[in-house]
Short mmCIF file of C-alpha atoms in Angstrom, two decimals:
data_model
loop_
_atom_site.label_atom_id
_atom_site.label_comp_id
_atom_site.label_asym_id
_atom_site.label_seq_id
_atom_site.Cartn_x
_atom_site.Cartn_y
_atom_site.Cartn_z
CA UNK A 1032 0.00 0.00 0.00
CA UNK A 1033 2.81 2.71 0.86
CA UNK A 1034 6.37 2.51 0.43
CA UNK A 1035 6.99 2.38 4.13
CA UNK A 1036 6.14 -0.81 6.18
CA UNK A 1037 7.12 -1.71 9.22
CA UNK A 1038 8.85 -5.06 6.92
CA UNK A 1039 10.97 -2.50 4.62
CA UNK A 1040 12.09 -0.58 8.07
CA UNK A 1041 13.52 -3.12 9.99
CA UNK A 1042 15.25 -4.46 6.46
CA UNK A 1043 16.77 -1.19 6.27
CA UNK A 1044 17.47 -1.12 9.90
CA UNK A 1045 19.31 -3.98 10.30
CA UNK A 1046 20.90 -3.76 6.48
CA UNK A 1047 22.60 -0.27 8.24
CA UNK A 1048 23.40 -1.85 11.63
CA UNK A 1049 25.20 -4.85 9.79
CA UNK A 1050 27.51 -2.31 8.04
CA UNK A 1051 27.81 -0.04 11.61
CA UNK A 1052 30.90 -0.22 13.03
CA UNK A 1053 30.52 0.00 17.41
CA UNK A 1054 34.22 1.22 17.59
CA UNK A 1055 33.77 3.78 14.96
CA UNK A 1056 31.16 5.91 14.50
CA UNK A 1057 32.47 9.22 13.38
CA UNK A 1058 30.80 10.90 9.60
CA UNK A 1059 30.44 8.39 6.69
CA UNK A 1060 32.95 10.01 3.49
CA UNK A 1061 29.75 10.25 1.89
CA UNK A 1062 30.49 13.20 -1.07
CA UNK A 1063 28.29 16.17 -0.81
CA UNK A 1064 25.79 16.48 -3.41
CA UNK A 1065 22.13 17.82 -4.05
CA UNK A 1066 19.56 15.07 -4.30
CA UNK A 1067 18.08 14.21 -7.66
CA UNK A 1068 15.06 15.71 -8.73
CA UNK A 1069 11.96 13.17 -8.47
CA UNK A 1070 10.95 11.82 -11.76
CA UNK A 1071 7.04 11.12 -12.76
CA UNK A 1072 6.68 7.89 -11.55
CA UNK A 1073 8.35 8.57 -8.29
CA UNK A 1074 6.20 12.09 -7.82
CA UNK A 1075 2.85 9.96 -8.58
CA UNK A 1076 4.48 7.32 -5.94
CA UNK A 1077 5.04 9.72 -3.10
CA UNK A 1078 1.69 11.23 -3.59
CA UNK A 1079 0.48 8.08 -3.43
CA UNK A 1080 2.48 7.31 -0.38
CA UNK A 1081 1.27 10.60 1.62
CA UNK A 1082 -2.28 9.55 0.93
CA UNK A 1083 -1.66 5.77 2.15
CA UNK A 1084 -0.32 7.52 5.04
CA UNK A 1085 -3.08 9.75 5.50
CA UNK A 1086 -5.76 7.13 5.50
CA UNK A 1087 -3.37 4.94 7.51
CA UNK A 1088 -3.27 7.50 10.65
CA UNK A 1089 -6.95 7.51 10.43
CA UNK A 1090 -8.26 3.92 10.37
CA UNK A 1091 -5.44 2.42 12.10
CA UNK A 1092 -3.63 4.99 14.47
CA UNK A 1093 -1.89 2.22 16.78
CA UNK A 1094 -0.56 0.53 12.99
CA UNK A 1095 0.60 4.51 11.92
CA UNK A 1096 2.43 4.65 15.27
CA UNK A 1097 4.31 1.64 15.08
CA UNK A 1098 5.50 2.46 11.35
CA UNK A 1099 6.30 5.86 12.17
CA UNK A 1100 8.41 4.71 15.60
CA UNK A 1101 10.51 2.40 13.49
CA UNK A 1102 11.29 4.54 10.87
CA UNK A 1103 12.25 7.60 13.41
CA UNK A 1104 14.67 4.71 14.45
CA UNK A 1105 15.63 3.97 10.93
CA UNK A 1106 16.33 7.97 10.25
CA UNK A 1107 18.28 7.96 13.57
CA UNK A 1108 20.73 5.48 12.51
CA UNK A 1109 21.16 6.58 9.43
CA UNK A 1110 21.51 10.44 9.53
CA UNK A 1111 23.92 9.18 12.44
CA UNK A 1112 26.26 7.33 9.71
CA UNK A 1113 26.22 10.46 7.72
CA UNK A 1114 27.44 12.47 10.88
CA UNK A 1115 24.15 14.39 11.79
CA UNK A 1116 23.17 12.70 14.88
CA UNK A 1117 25.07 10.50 17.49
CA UNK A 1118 24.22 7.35 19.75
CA UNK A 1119 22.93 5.90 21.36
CA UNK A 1120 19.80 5.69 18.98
CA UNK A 1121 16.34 6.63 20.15
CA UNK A 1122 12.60 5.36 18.27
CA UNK A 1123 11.05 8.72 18.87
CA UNK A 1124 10.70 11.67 17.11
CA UNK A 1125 13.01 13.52 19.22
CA UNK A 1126 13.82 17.41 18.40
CA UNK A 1127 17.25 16.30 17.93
CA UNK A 1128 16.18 13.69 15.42
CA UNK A 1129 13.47 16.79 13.56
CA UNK A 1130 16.49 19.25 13.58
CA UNK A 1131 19.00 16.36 11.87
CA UNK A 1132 16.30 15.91 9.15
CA UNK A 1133 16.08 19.59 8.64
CA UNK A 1134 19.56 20.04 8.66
CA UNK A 1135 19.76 16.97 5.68
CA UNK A 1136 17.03 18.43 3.87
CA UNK A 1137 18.57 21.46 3.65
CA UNK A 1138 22.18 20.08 2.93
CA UNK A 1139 20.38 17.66 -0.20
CA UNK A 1140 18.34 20.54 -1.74
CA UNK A 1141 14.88 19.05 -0.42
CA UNK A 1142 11.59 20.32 1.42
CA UNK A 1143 12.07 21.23 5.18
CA UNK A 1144 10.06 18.69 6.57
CA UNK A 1145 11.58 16.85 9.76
CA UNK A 1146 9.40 14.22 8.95
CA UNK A 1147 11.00 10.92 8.98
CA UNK A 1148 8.30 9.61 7.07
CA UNK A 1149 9.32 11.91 4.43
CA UNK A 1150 9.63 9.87 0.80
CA UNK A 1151 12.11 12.37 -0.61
CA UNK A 1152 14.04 12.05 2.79
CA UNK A 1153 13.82 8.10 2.53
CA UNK A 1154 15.03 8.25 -1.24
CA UNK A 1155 17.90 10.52 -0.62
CA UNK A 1156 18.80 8.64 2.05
CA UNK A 1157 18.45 5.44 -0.08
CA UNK A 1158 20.95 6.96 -2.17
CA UNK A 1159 23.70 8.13 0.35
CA UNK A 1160 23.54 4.36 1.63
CA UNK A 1161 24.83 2.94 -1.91
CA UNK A 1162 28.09 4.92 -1.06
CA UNK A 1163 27.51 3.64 2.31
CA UNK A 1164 27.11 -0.06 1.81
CA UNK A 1165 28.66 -1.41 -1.06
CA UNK A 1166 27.73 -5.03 -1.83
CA UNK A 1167 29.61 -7.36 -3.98
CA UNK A 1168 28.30 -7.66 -7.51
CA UNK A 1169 28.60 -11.72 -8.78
CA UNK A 1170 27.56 -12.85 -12.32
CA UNK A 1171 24.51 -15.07 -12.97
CA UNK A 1172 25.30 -18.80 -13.04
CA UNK A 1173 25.46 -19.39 -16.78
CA UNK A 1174 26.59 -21.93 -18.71
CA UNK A 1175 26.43 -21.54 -23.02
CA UNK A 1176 27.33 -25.02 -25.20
CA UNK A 1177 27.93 -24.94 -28.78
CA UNK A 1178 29.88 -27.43 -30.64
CA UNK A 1179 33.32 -26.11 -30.43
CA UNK A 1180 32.85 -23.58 -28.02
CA UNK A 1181 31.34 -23.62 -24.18
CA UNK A 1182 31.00 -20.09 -22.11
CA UNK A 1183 30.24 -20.81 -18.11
CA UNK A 1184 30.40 -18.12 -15.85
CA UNK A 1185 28.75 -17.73 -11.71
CA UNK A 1186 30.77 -18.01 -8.74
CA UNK A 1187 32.94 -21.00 -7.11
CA UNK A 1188 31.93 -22.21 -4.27
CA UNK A 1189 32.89 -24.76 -1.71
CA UNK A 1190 32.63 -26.41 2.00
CA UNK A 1191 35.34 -24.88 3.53
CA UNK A 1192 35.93 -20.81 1.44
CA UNK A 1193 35.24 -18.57 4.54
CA UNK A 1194 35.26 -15.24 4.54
CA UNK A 1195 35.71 -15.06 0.61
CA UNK A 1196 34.08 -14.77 -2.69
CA UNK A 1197 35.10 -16.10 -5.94
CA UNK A 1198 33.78 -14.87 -9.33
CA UNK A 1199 34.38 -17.45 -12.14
CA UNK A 1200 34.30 -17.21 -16.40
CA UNK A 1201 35.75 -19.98 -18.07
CA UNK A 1202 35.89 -20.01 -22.33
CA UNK A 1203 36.64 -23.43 -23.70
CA UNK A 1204 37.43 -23.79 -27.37
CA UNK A 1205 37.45 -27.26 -28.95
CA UNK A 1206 39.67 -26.45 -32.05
CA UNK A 1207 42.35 -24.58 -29.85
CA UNK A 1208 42.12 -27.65 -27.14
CA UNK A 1209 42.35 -25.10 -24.10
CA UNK A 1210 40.07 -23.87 -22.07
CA UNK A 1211 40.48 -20.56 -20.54
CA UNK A 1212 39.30 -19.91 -16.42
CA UNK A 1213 39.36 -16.37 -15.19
CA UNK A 1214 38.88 -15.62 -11.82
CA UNK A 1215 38.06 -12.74 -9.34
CA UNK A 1216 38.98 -13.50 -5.67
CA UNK A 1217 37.30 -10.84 -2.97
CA UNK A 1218 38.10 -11.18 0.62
CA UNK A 1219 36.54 -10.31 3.56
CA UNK A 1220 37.45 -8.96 6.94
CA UNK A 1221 35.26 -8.83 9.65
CA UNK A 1222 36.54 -5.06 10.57
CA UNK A 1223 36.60 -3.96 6.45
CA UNK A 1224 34.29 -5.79 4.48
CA UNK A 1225 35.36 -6.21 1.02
CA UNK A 1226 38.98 -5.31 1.73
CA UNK A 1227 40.88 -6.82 -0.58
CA UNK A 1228 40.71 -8.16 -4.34
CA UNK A 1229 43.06 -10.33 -6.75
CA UNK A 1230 42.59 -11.82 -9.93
CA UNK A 1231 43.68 -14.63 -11.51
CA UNK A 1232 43.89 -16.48 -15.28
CA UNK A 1233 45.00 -20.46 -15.65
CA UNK A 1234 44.40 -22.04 -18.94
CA UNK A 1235 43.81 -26.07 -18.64
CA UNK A 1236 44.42 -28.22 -21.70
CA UNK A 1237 41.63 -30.35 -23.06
CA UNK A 1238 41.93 -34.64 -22.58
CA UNK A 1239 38.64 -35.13 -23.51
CA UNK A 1240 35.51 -33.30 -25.01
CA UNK A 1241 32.52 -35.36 -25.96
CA UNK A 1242 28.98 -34.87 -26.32
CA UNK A 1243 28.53 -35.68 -22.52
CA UNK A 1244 31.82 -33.37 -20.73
CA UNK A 1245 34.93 -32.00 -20.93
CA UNK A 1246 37.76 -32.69 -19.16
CA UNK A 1247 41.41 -31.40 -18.58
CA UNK A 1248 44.35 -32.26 -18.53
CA UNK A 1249 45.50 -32.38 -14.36
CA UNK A 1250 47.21 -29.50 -13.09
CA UNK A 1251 50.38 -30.32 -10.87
CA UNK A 1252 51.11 -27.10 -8.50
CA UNK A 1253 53.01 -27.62 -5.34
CA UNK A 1254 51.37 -30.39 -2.91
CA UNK A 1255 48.47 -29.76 -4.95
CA UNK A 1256 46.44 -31.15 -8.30
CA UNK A 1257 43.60 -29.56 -9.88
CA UNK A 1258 41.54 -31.05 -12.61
CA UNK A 1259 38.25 -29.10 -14.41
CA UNK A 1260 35.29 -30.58 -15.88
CA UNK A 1261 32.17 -28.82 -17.63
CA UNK A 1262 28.85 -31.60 -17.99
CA UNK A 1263 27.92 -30.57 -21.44
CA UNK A 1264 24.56 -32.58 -20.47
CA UNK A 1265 23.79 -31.16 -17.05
CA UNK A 1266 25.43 -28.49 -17.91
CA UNK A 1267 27.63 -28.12 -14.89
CA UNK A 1268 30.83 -26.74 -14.07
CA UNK A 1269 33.39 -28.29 -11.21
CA UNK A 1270 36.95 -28.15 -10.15
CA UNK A 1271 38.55 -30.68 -7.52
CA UNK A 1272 42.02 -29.90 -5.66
CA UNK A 1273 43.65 -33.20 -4.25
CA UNK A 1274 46.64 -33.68 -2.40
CA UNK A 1275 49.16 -35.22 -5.07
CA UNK A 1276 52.00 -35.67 -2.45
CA UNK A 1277 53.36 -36.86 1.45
CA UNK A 1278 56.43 -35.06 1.18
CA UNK A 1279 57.17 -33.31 4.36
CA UNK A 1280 56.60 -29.57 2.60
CA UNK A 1281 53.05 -31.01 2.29
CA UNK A 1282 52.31 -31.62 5.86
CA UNK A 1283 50.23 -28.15 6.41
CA UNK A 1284 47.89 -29.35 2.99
CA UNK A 1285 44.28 -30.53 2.99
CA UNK A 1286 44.40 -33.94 2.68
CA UNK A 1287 40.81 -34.11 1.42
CA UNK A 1288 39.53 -33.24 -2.00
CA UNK A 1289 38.09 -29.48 -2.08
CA UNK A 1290 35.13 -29.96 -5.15
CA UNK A 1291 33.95 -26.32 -6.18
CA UNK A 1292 30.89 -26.09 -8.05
CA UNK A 1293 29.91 -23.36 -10.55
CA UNK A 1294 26.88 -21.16 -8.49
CA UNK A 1295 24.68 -18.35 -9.52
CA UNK A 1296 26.50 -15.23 -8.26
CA UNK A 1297 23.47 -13.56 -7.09
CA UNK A 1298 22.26 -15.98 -4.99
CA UNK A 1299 25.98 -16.60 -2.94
CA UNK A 1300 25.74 -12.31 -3.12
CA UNK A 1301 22.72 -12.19 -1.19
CA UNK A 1302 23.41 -14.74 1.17
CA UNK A 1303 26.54 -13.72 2.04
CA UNK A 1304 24.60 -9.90 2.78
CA UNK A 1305 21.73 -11.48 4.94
CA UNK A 1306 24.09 -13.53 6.86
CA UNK A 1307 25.93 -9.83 7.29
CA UNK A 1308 22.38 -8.26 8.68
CA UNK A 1309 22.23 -10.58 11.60
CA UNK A 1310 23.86 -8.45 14.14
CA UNK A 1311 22.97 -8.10 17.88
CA UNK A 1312 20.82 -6.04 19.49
CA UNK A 1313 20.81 -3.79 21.36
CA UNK A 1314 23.93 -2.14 19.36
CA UNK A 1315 24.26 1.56 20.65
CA UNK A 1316 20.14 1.48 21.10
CA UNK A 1317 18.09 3.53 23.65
CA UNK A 1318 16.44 0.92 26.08
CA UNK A 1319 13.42 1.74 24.02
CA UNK A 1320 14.86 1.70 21.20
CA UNK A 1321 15.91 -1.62 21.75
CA UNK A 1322 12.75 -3.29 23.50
CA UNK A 1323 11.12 -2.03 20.58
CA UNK A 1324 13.23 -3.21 17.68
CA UNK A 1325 13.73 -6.50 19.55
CA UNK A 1326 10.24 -7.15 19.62
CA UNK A 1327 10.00 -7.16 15.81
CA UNK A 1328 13.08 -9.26 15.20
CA UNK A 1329 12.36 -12.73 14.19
CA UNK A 1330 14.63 -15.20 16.43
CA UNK A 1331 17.25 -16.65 15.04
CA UNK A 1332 17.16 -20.02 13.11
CA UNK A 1333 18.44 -23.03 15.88
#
């Protein structure tokens, strides 16, 4: 019905508290700009929005409340990323939190409201949190199969990868007898998401290429083998590391085989960003703020 619900406030709630960090919460480098002027669509969606609202505060007041408490909370936390407000964070419509909207408004070029139910606040604010929150961008699992030439791209992924994220594209040509894997590593610390990336190109000879899979040629590295195969059928993509020696320099290496699998991107993306969002409350909260927002958090799956 409107564009706020109390659903889409605690998503963006706890979307900003997974990317808050406790130790460190001084202004976000977010670059100073003027907020983009509302197109059609969006104008006939706020007005449609106010209206919703409108009606909302009239047959339901006790529903109105609740939505308006949680997004005073959302505003809080985020204005306080942006360096207008500080912790802890309250769920009330505080003159502190009215004065950092104002002061927003006013910085982004929009209507003095101080309402945090604002749609050009929420949209602006939208906007400052894709500087804010970067999340990693993963191709689609696909997988393309001609007869001389097969293009599979996704992510690897595997029991044991941690804190990491690997984006895959491997290009096998039959009349060349190579096949060509490209690969994108992104690693992730627990104090700087995202902090580091590294690439990396290997190109595996072909042993076999029917009308069922292809197959490489084993690749010897140190303590290490690695061996590729595509399912033309299933169309599939895997690559197993095995142990290929006992010398002593080997000691520290898996001795099981690591099998990664060829996944859709998107899907290991969005994971890896709702397993982020589970962070603890209360986290710099008012004791309302926290009863409050605790109330509407679903437990946690056992």
């Amino acid at each position: 019905m409107n564009r706020i619900t109390l659903r889409s406030a605690l998503v963006v709630l706890l979307s900003v508290g997974a990317q808050w960090s406790a130790s460190a919460q001084s202004a976000a480098p977010v670059p100073t700009r003027r907020a983009a002027t509302l197109d059609s669509l969006e104008r006939e969606a706020m007005g449609a929005q106010q209206r919703a609202m409108v009606a909302l505060r009239r047959s339901s007041p006790a529903e109105y409340d609740e939505i308006r408490t949680i997004s005073s909370l959302v505003r809080h936390w985020q204005l306080g990323r942006l360096g207008y407000l500080s912790g802890p964070f309250d769920a009330a419509v505080t003159a502190e939190l009215v004065a950092a909207i104002r002061s927003y408004e006013q910085d982004r070029g929009l209507s003095l409201t101080g309402d945090p139910l604002s749609f050009e606040l929420e949209k602006s604010l939208e906007d400052d949190e894709e500087f804010l929150a970067p999340r990693p961008s993963l191709p689609s699992r696909t997988v393309r199969v001609t007869a001389d030439y097969v293009h599979a791209r996704g992510a690897w992924v595997f029991a044991d990868m941690g804190d990491q994220l690997i984006a895959v594209t491997v290009d096998c040509d039959k009349r060349l007898g190579r096949c060509v894997e490209s690969q994108a590593f992104l690693y992730i610390s627990s104090r700087h998401p995202f902090s580091s990336l590294s690439t990396d190109q290997q190109v595996w000879a072909v042993a076999q290429w029917d009308d069922v899979e292809i197959a490489t040629e084993p690749l010897d590295f140190s303590c290490m083998r690695h061996t590729l195969r595509i399912n033309l059928v299933r169309e599939t993509a895997t690559k197993v590391w095995s142990r290929n020696s006992n010398a002593a320099a080997c000691s520290n290496a898996d001795g099981l085989e690591r099998v990664m699998t060829l996944s859709d991107g998107g899907e290991i993306a969005s994971q890896r960003a709702g397993a982020r969002s589970k962070v603890p409350f209360p986290l710099r909260l008012t004791p309302r703020a926290s009863a409050i927002i605790n109330r509407h958090v679903p437990p946690a799956s056992p």
